[in-house]
mmCIF file of C-alpha atoms in Angstrom:
data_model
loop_
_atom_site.group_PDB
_atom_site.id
_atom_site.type_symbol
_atom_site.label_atom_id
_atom_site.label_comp_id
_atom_site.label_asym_id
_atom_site.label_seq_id
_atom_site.Cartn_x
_atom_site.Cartn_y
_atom_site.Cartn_z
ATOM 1 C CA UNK A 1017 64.326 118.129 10.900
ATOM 2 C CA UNK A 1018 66.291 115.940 8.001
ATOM 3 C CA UNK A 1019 64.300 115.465 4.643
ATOM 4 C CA UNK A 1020 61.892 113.099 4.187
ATOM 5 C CA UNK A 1021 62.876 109.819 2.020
ATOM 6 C CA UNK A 1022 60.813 108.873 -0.864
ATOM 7 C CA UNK A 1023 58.186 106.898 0.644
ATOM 8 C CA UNK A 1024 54.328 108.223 0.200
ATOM 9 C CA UNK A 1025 52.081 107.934 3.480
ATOM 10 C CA UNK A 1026 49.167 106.478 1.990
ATOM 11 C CA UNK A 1027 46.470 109.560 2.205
ATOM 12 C CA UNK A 1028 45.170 109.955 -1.228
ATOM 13 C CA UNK A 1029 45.503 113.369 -2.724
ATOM 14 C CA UNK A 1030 48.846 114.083 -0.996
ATOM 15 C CA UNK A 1031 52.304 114.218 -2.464
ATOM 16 C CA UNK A 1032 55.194 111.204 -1.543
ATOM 17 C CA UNK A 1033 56.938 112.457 1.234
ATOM 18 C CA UNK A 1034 60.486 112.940 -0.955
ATOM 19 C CA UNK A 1035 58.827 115.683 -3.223
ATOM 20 C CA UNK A 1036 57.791 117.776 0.033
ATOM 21 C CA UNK A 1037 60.711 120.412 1.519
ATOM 22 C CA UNK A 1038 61.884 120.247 5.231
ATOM 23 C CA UNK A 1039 59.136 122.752 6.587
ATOM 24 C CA UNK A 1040 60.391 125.083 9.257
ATOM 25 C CA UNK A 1041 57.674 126.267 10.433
ATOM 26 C CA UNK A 1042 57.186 124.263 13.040
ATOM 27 C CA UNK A 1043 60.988 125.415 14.730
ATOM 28 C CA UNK A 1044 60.064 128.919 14.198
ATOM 29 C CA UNK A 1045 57.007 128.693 16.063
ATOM 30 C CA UNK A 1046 58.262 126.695 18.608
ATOM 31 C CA UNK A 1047 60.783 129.338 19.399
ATOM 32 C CA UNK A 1048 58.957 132.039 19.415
ATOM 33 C CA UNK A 1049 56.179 129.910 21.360
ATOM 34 C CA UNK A 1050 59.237 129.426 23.743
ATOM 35 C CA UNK A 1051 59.671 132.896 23.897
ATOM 36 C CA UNK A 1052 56.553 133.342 24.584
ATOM 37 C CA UNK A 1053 56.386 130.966 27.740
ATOM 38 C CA UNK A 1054 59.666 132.725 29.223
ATOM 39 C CA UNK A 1055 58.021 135.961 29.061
ATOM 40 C CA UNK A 1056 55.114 134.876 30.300
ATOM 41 C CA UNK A 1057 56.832 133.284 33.228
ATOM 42 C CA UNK A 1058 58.651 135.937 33.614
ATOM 43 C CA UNK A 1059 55.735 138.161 34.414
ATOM 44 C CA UNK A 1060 55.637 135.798 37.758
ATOM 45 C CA UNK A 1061 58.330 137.844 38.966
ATOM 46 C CA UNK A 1062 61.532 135.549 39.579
ATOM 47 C CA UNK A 1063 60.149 132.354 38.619
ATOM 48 C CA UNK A 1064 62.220 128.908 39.730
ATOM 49 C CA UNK A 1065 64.800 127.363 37.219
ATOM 50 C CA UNK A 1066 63.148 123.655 37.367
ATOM 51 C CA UNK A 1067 59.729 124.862 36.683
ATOM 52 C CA UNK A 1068 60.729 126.844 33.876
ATOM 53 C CA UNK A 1069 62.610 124.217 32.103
ATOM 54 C CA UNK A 1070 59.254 121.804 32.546
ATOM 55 C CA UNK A 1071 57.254 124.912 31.662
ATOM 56 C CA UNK A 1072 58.869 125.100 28.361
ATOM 57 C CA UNK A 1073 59.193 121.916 27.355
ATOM 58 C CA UNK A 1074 56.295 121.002 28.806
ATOM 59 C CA UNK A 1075 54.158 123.683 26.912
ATOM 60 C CA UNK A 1076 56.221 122.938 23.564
ATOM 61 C CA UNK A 1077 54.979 118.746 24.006
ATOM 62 C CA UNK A 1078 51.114 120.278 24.370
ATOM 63 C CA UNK A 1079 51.102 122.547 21.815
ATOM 64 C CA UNK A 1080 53.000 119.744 19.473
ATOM 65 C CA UNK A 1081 50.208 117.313 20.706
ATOM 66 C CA UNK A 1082 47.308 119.831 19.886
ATOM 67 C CA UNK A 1083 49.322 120.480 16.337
ATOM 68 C CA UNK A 1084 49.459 116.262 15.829
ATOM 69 C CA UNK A 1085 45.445 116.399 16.364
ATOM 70 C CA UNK A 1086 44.495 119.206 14.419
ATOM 71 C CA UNK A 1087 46.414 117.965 11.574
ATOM 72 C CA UNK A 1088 44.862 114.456 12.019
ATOM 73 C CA UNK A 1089 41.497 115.471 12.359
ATOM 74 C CA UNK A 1090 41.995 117.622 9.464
ATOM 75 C CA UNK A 1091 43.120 114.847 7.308
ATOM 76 C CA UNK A 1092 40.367 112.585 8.541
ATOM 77 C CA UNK A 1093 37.417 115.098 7.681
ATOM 78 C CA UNK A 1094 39.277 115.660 4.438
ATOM 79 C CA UNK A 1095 40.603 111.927 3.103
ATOM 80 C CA UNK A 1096 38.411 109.785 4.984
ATOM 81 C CA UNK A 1097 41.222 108.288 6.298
ATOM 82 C CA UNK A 1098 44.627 107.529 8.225
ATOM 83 C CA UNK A 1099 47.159 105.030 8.000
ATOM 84 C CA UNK A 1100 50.025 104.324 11.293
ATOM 85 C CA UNK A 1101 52.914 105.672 8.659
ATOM 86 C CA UNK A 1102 50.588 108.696 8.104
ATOM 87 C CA UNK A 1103 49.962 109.471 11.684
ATOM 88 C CA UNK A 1104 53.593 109.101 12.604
ATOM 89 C CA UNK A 1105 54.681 111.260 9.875
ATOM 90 C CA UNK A 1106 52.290 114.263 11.151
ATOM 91 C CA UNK A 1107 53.569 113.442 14.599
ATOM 92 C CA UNK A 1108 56.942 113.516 13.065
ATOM 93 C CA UNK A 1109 56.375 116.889 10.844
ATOM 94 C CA UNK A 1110 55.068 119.180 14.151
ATOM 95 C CA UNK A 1111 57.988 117.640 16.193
ATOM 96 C CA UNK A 1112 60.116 120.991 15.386
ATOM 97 C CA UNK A 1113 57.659 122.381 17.833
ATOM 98 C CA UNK A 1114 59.009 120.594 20.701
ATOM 99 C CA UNK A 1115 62.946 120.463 19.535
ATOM 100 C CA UNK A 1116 62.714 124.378 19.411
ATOM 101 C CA UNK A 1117 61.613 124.553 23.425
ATOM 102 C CA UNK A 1118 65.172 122.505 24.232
ATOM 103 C CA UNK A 1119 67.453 125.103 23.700
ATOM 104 C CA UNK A 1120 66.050 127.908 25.779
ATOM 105 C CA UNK A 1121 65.374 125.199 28.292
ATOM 106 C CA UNK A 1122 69.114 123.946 28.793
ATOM 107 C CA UNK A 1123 70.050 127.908 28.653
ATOM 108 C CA UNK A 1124 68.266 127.895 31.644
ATOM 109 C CA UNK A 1125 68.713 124.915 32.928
ATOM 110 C CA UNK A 1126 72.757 125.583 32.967
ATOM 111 C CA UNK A 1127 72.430 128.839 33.645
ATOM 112 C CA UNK A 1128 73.833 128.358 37.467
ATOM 113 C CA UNK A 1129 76.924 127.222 36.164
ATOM 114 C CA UNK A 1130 77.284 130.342 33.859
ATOM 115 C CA UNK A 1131 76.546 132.199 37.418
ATOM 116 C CA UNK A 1132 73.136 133.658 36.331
ATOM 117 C CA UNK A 1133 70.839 134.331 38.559
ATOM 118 C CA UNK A 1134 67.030 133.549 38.248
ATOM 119 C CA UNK A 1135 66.054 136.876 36.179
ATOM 120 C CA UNK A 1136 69.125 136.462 34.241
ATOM 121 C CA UNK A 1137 68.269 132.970 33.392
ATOM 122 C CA UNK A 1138 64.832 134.064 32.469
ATOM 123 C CA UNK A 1139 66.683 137.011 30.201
ATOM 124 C CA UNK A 1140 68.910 134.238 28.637
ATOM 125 C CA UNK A 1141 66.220 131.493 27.709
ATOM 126 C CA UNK A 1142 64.453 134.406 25.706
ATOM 127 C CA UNK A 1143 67.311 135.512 24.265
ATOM 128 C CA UNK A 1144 68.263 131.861 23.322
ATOM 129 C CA UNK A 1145 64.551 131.434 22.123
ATOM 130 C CA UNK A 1146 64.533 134.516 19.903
ATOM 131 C CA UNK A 1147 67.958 133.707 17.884
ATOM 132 C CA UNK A 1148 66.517 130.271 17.036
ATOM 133 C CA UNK A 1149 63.290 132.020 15.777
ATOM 134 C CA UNK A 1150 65.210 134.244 13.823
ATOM 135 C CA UNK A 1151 68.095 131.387 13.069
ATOM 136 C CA UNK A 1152 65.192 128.964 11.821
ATOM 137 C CA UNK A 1153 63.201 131.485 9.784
ATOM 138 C CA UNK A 1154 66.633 132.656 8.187
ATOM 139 C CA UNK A 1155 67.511 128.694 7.343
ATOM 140 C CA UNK A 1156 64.260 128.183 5.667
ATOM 141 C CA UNK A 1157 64.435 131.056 3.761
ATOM 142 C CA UNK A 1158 68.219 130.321 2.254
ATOM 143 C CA UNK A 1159 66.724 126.422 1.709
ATOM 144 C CA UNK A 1160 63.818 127.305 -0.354
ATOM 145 C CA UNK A 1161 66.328 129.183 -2.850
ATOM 146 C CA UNK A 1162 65.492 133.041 -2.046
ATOM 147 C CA UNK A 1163 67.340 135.996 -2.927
ATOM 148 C CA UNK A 1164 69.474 137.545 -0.243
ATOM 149 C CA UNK A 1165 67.699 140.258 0.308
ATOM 150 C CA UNK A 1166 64.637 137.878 1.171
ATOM 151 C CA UNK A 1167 67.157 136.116 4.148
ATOM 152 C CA UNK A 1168 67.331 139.669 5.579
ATOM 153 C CA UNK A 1169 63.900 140.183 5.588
ATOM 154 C CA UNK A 1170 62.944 136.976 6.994
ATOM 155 C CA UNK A 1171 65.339 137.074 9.605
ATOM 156 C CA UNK A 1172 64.398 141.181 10.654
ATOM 157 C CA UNK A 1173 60.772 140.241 10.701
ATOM 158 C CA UNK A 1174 61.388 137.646 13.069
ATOM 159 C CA UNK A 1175 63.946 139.436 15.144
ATOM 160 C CA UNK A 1176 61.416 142.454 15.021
ATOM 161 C CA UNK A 1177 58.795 139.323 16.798
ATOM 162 C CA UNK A 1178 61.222 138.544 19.020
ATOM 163 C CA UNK A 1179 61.880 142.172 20.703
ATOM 164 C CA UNK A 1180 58.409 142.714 20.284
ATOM 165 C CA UNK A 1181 58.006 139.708 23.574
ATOM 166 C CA UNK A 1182 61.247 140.924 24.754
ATOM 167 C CA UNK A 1183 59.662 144.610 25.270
ATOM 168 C CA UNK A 1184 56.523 142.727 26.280
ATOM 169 C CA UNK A 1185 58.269 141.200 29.411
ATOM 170 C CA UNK A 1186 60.325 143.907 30.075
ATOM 171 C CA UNK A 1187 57.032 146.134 30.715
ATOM 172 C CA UNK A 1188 55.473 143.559 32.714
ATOM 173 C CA UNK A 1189 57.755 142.658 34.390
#
């Protein structure tokens, strides 16, 4: 998720790339979409290591694709049209949503050699998945410039969105 350098994409009526901040929204709702797909999972009962790792990253790579078209079709209704270096750059700008289902995935995924079992696996993917929520949101909050006090918020809100799925699959589960 690096900075954009200065070139513009072409669609009229939007900024050149330089003058726009890293967004982070994109990692933060990833992770807690990866959260999400744990807990979900999870609801399975014990659910197989392999298929959770695809499950995640799997899920993050549709819901980036569904992201990439929204935004496109957006942009086409509004500008009328859509250059290559303006369709890779959306592609490029939702692309947090994927990176943010890797982590929980290799939690998972090397969870055997930590000697955790299936559940426990499960456990630590969400737990991975909810400190990057709350990691992310606290990173973009510290690079747009906000007071401290605004870090701690941003980073309690989302660790209050995180228990909220981990209490979720704890009571179905």
């Amino acid at each position: 998720m690096a900075d954009h350098g200065p070139e513009h994409d072409g669609s009229p009526g939007r900024e050149p790339i330089a003058a726009r901040r890293t967004d982070y929204a994109g990692a933060v709702y990833g992770s807690l979409l990866a959260a999400s797909v744990v807990a979900g999972a999870g609801t399975l009962g014990s659910f197989p290591r392999f298929k959770l790792v695809l499950l995640l990253i799997g899920t993050g790579v549709v819901f980036w694709a569904a992201h990439v078209y929204a935004r496109l079709v957006g942009d086409r209704l509004v500008h009328q049209s859509l250059s290559r270096r303006g369709i890779r750059r959306v592609c490029a700008d939702e692309w947090p949503i994927v990176q943010a289902a890797v982590p929980p995935a290799v939690a998972v995924a090397v969870s055997p050699l930590l000697g955790i079992g299936p559940d426990g696996a499960a456990w630590l993917g969400l737990s991975v998945a909810a400190a990057e929520q709350v990691g992310w949101a606290s990173v973009a909050v510290v690079r747009a410039g906000a007071p401290r006090h605004l870090v701690l918020v941003a980073g309690a809100v989302n660790l209050l969105l995180g228990l909220i799925i981990v209490a979720l699959k704890a009571s179905l589960h």
